[in-house]
PDB file of C-alpha atoms in Angstrom:
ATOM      1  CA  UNK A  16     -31.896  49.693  54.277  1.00 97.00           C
ATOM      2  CA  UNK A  17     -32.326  46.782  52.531  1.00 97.00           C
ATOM      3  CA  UNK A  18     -31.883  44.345  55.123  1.00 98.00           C
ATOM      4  CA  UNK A  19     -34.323  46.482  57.414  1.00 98.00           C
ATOM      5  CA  UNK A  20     -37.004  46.206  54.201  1.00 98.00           C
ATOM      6  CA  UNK A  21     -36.198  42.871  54.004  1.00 97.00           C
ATOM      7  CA  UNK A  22     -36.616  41.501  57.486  1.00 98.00           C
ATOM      8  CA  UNK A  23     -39.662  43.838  58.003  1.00 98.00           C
ATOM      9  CA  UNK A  24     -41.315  41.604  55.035  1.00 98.00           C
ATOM     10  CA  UNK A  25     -40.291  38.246  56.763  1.00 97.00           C
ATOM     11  CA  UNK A  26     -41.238  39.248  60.021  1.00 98.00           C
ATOM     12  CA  UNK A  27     -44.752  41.051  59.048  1.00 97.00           C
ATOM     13  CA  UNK A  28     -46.153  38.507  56.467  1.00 97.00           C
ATOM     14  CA  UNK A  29     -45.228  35.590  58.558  1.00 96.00           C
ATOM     15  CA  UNK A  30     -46.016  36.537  61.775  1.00 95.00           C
ATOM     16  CA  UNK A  31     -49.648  38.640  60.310  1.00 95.00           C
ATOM     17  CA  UNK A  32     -50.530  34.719  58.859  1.00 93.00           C
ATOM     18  CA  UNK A  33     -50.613  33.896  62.719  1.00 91.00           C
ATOM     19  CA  UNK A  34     -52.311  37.006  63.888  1.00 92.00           C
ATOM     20  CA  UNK A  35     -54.238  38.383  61.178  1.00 90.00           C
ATOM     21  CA  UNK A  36     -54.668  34.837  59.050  1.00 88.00           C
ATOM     22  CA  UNK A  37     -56.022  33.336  61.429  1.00 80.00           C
ATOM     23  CA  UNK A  38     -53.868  30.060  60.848  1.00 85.00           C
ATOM     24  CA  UNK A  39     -52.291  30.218  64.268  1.00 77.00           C
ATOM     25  CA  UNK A  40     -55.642  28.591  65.934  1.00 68.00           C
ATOM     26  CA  UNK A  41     -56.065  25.741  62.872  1.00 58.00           C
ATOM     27  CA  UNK A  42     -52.686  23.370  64.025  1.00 63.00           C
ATOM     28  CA  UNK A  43     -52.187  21.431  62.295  1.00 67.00           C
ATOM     29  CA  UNK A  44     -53.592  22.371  59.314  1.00 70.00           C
ATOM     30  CA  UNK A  45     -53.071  26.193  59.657  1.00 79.00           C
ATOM     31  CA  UNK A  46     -49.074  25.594  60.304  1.00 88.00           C
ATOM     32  CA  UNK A  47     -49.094  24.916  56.391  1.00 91.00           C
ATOM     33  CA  UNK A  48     -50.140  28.202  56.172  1.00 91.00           C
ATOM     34  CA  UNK A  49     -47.468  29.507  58.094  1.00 93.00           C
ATOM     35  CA  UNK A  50     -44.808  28.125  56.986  1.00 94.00           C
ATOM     36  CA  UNK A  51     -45.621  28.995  53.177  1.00 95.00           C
ATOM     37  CA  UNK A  52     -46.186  32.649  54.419  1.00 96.00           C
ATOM     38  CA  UNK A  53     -42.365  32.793  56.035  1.00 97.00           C
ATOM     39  CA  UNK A  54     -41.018  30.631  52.934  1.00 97.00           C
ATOM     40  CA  UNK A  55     -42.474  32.602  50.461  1.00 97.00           C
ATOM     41  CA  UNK A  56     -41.636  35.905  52.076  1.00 97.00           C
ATOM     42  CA  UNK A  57     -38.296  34.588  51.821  1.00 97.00           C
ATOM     43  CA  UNK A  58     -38.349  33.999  48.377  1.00 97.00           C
ATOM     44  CA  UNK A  59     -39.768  36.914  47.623  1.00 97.00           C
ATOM     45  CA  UNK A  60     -37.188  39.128  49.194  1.00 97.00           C
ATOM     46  CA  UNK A  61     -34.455  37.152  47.862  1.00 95.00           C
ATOM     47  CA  UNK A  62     -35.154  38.070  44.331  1.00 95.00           C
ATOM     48  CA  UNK A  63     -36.140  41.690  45.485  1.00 96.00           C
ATOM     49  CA  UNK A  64     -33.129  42.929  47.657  1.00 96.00           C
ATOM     50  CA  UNK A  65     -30.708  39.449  46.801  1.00 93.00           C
ATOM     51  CA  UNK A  66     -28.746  41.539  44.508  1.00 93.00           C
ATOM     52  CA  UNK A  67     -28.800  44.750  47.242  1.00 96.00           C
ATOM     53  CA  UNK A  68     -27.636  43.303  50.386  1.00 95.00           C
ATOM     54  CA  UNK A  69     -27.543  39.502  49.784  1.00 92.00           C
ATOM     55  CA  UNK A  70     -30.948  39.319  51.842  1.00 95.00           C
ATOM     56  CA  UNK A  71     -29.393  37.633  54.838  1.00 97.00           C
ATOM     57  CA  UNK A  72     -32.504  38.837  56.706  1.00 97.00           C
ATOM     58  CA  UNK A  73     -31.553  37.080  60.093  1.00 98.00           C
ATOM     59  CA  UNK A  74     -28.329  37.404  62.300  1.00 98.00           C
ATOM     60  CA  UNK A  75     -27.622  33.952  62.238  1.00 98.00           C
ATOM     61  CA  UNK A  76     -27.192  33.485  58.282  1.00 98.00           C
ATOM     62  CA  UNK A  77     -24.609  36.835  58.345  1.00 98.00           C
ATOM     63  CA  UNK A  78     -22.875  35.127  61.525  1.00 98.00           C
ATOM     64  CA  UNK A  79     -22.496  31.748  59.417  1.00 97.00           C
ATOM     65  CA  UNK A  80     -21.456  33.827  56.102  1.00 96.00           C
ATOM     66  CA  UNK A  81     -19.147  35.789  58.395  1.00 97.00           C
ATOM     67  CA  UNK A  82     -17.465  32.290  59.774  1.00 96.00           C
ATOM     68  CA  UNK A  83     -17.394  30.747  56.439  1.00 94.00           C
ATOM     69  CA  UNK A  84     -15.004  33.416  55.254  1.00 93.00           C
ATOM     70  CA  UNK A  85     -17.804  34.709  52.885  1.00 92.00           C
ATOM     71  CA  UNK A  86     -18.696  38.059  54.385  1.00 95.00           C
ATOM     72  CA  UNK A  87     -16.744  40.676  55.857  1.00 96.00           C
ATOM     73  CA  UNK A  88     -16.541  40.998  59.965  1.00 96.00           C
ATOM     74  CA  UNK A  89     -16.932  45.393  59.543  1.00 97.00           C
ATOM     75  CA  UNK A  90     -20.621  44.456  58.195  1.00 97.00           C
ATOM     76  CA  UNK A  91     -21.735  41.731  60.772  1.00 97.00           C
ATOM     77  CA  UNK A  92     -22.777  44.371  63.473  1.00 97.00           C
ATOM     78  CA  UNK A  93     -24.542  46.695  61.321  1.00 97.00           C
ATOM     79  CA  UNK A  94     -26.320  43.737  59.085  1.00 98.00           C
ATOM     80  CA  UNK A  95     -27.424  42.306  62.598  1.00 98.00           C
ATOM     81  CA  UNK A  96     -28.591  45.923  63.778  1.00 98.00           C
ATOM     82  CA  UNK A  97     -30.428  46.507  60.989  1.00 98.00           C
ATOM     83  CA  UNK A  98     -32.162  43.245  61.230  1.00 98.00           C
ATOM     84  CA  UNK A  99     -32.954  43.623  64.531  1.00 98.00           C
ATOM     85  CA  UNK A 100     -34.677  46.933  63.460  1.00 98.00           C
ATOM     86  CA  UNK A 101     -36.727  45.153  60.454  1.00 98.00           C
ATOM     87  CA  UNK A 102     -38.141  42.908  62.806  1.00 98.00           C
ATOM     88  CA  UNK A 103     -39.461  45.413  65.381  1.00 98.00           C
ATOM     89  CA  UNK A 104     -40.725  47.574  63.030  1.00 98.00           C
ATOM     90  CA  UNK A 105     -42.888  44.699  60.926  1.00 97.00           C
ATOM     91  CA  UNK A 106     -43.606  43.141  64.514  1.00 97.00           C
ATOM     92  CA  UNK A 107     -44.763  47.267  65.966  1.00 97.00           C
ATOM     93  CA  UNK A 108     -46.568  47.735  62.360  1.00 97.00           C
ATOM     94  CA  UNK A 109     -48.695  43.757  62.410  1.00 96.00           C
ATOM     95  CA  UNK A 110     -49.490  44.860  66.204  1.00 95.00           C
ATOM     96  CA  UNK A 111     -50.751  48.606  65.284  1.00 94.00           C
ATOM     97  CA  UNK A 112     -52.997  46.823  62.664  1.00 94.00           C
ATOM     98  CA  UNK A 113     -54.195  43.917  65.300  1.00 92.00           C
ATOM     99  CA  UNK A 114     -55.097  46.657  67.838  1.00 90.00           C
ATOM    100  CA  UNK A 115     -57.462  47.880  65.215  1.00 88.00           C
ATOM    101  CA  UNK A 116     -59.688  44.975  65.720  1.00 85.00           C
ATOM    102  CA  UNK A 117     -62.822  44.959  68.017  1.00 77.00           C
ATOM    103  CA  UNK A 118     -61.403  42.796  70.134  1.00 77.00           C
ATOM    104  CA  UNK A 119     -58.200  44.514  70.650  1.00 75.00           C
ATOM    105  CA  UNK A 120     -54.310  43.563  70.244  1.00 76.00           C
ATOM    106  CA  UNK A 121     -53.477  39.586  70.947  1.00 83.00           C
ATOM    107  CA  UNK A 122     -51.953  38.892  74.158  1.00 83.00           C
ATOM    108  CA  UNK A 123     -48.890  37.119  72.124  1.00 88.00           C
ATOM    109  CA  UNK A 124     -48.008  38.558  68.639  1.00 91.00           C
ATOM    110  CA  UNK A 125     -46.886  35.538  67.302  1.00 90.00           C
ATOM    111  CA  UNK A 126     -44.201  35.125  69.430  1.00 91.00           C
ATOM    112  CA  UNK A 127     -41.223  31.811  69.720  1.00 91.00           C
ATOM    113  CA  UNK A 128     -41.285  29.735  72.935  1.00 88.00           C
ATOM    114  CA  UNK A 129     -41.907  26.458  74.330  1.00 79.00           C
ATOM    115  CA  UNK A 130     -44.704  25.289  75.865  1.00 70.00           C
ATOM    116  CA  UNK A 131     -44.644  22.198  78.434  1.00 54.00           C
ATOM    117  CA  UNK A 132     -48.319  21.542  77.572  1.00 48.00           C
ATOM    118  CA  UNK A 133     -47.404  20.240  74.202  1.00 64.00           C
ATOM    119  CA  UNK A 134     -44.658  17.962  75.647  1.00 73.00           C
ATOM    120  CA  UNK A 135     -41.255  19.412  75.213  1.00 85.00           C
ATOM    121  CA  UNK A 136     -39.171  20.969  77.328  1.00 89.00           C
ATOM    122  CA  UNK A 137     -36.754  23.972  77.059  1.00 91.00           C
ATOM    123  CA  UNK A 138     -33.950  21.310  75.742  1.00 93.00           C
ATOM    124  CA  UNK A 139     -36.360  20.072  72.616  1.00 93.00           C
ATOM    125  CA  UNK A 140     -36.659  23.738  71.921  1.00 94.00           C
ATOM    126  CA  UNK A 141     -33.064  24.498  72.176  1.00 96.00           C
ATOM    127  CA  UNK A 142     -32.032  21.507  70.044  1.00 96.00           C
ATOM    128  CA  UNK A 143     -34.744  21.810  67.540  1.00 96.00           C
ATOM    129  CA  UNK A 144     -33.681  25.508  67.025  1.00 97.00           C
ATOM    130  CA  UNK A 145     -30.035  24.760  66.737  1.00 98.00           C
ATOM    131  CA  UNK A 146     -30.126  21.908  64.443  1.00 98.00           C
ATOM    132  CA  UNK A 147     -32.955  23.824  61.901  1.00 98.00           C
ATOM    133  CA  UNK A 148     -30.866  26.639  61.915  1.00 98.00           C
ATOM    134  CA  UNK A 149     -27.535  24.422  60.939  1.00 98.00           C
ATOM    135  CA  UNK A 150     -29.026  23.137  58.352  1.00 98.00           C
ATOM    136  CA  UNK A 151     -30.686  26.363  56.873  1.00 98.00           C
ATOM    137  CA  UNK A 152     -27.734  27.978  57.075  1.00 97.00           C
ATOM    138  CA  UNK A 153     -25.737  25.287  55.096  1.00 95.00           C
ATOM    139  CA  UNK A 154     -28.586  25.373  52.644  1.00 95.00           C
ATOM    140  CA  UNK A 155     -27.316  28.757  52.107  1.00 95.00           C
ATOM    141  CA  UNK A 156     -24.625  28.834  52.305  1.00 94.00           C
ATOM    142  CA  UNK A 157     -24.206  25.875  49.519  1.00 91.00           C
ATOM    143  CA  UNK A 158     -26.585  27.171  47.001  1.00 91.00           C
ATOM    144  CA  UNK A 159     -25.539  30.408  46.993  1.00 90.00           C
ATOM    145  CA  UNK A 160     -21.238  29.137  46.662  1.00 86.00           C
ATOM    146  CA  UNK A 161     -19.906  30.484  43.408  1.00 81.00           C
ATOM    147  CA  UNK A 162     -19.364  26.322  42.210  1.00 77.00           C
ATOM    148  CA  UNK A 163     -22.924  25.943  42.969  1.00 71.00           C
ATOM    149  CA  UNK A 164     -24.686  28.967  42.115  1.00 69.00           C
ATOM    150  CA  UNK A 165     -27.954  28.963  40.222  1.00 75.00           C
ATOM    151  CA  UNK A 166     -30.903  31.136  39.808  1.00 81.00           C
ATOM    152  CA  UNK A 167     -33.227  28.975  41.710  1.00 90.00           C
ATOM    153  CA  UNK A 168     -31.684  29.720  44.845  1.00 91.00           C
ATOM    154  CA  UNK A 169     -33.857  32.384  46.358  1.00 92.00           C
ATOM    155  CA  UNK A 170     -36.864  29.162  45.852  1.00 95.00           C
ATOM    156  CA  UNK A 171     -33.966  26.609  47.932  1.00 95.00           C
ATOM    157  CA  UNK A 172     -33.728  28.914  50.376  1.00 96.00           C
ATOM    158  CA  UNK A 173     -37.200  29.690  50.777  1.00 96.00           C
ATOM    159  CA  UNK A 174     -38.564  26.380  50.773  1.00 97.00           C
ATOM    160  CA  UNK A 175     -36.013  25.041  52.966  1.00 97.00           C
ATOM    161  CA  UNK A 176     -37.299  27.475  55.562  1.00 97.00           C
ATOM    162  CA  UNK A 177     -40.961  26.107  54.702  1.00 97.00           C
ATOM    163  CA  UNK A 178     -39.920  22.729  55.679  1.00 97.00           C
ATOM    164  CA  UNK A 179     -38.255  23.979  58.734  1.00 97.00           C
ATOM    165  CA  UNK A 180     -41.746  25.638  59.610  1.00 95.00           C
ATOM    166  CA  UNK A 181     -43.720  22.388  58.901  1.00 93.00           C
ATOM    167  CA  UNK A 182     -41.667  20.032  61.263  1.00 92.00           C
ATOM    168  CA  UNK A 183     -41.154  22.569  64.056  1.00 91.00           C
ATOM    169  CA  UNK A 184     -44.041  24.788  64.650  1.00 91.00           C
ATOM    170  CA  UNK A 185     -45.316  22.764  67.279  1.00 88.00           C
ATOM    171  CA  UNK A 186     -42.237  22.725  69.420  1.00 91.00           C
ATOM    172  CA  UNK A 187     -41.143  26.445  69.534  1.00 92.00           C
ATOM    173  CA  UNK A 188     -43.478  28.106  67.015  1.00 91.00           C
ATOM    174  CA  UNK A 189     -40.182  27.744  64.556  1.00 93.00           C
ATOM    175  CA  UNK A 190     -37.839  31.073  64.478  1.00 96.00           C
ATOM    176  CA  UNK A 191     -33.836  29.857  63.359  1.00 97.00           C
ATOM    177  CA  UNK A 192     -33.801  33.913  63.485  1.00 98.00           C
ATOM    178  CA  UNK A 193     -33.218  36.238  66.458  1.00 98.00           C
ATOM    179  CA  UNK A 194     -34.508  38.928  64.874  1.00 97.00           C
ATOM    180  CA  UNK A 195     -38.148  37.316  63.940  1.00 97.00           C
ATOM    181  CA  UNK A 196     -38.109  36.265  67.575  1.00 96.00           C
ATOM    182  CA  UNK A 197     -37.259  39.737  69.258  1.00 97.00           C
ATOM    183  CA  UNK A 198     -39.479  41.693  67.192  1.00 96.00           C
ATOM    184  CA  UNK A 199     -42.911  40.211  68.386  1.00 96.00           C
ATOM    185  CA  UNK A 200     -41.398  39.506  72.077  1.00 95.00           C
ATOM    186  CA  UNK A 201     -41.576  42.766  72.211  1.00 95.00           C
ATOM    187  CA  UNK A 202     -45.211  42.642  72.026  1.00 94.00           C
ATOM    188  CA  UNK A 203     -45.807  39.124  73.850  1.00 92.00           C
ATOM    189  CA  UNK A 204     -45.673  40.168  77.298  1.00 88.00           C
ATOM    190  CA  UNK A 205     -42.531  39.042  80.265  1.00 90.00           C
ATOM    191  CA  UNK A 206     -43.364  34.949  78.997  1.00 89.00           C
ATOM    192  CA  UNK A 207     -41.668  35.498  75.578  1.00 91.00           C
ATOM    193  CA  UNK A 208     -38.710  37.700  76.954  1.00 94.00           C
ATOM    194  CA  UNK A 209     -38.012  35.450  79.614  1.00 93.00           C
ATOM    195  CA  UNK A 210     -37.626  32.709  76.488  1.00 93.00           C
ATOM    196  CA  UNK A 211     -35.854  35.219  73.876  1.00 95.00           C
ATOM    197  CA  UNK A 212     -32.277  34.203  75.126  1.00 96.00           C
ATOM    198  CA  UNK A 213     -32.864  30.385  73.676  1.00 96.00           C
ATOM    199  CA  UNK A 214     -34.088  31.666  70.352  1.00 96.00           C
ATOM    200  CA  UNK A 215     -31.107  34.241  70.339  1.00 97.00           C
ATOM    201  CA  UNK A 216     -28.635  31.980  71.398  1.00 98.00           C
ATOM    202  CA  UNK A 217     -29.577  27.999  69.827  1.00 97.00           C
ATOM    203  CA  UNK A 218     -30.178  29.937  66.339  1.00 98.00           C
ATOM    204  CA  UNK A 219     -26.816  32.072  66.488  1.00 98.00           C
ATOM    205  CA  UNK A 220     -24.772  28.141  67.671  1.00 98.00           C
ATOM    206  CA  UNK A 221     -26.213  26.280  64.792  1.00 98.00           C
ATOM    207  CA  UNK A 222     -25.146  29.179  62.333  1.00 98.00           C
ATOM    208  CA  UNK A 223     -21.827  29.299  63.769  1.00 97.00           C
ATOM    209  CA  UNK A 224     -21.261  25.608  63.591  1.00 97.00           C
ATOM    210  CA  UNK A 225     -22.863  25.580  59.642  1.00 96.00           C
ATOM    211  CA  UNK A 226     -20.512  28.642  58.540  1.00 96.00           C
ATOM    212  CA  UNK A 227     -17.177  26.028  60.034  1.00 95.00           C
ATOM    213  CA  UNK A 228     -18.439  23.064  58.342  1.00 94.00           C
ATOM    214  CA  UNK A 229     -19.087  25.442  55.096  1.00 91.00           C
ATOM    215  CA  UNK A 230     -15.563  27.242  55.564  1.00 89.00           C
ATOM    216  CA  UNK A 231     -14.157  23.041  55.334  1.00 86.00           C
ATOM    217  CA  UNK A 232     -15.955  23.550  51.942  1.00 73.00           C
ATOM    218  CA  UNK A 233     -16.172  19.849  52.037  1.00 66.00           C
ATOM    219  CA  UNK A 234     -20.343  20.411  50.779  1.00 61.00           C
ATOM    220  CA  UNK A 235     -18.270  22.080  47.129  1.00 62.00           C
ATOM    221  CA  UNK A 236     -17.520  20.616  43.909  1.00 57.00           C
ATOM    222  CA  UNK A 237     -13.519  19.921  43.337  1.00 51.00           C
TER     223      UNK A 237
END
């Protein structure tokens, strides 16, 4: 339950600072916007359900904590599922409140993809996705290792992801989580589920590869 509260947050506050903010139409100033509304929704829920669940809130982080040897494999599937769930139900809640408007429910609810008009192709996106999500993943995966544990690491984590958002929104929209992608797919129309697969399947490779490098533990103190 707490990962479903969780990712509901993450998916809902970020994705309603698109829809409902109004940042999505102000690149690039607006993508600022964004990414402090999916950082700090991170933060946020780190403190809130951290101590509950771990507040993995995306696949990809309980695949790399699974690889590193820091999470147990009879959790992975039902973490994931309930992720999954989070993110449709914040995506399904953000679109019920859109549809509310005079002018009706957006055509895409703040969905990933890539978009040849902005100059990069479907292997920018699936390298930019990959490598983000590597390196947010060892981000968490190294503040959050008993040697380096600390209280600020819900604020690492969180502006880490922020970063992440500033660099990449203009290549896929920035998601380094399956679950914030399928969520408003959903809701995008066949474009955006003909593109879920890369934002599924880039996020889930750069975890993997983090949690080996992080099971090396050659990022710890001796």
């Amino acid at each position: 339950m707490a990962e479903v509260f969780g990712t509901f947050c993450l998916v809902f506050f970020g994705c309603a600072s698109v829809i409902t903010g109004g940042y999505g139409g102000l690149l690039p100033a607006g993508g600022v916007g964004i990414a402090l509304s999916f950082g700090i929704a991170v933060i946020a829920m780190a403190y809130a359900i951290g101590p509950v669940s771990g507040a993995h809130l995306n696949p990809a982080v309980t695949l790399g904590a699974f690889l590193s040897g820091r999470f147990p494999a009879k959790d992975v599937a039902p973490y994931m599922v309930a992720q999954v769930i989070g993110g449709i139900l914040g995506a399904t809640v953000l679109w019920v409140i859109a549809s509310g408007n005079a002018a009706g429910a957006p055509a895409i609810l703040a969905a990933n993809g890539w978009d040849p008009v902005n100059g990069y192709s479907m292997g920018s996106a699936f390298i930019a996705e990959a490598v983000a999500t590597f390196i947010f993943v060892t981000v968490i995966l190294g503040v959050t290792a008993k040697k380096h544990e600390t209280a600020l690491a819900g604020l690492a984590i969180g502006l880490t992801l922020t970063v992440i958002h500033l660099c990449l929104i203009p290549v896929t929209g920035t998601s380094v989580n399956p679950a914030r992608s399928i969520g408003p797919a959903l809701f995008s129309g066949s474009v955006p589920i003909s593109q879920l697969w890369l934002f599924i399947l880039a996020p889930l490779l750069g975890a993997a590869a983090a949690g080996l490098v992080a099971k090396t533990r050659i990022f710890e103190k001796e």
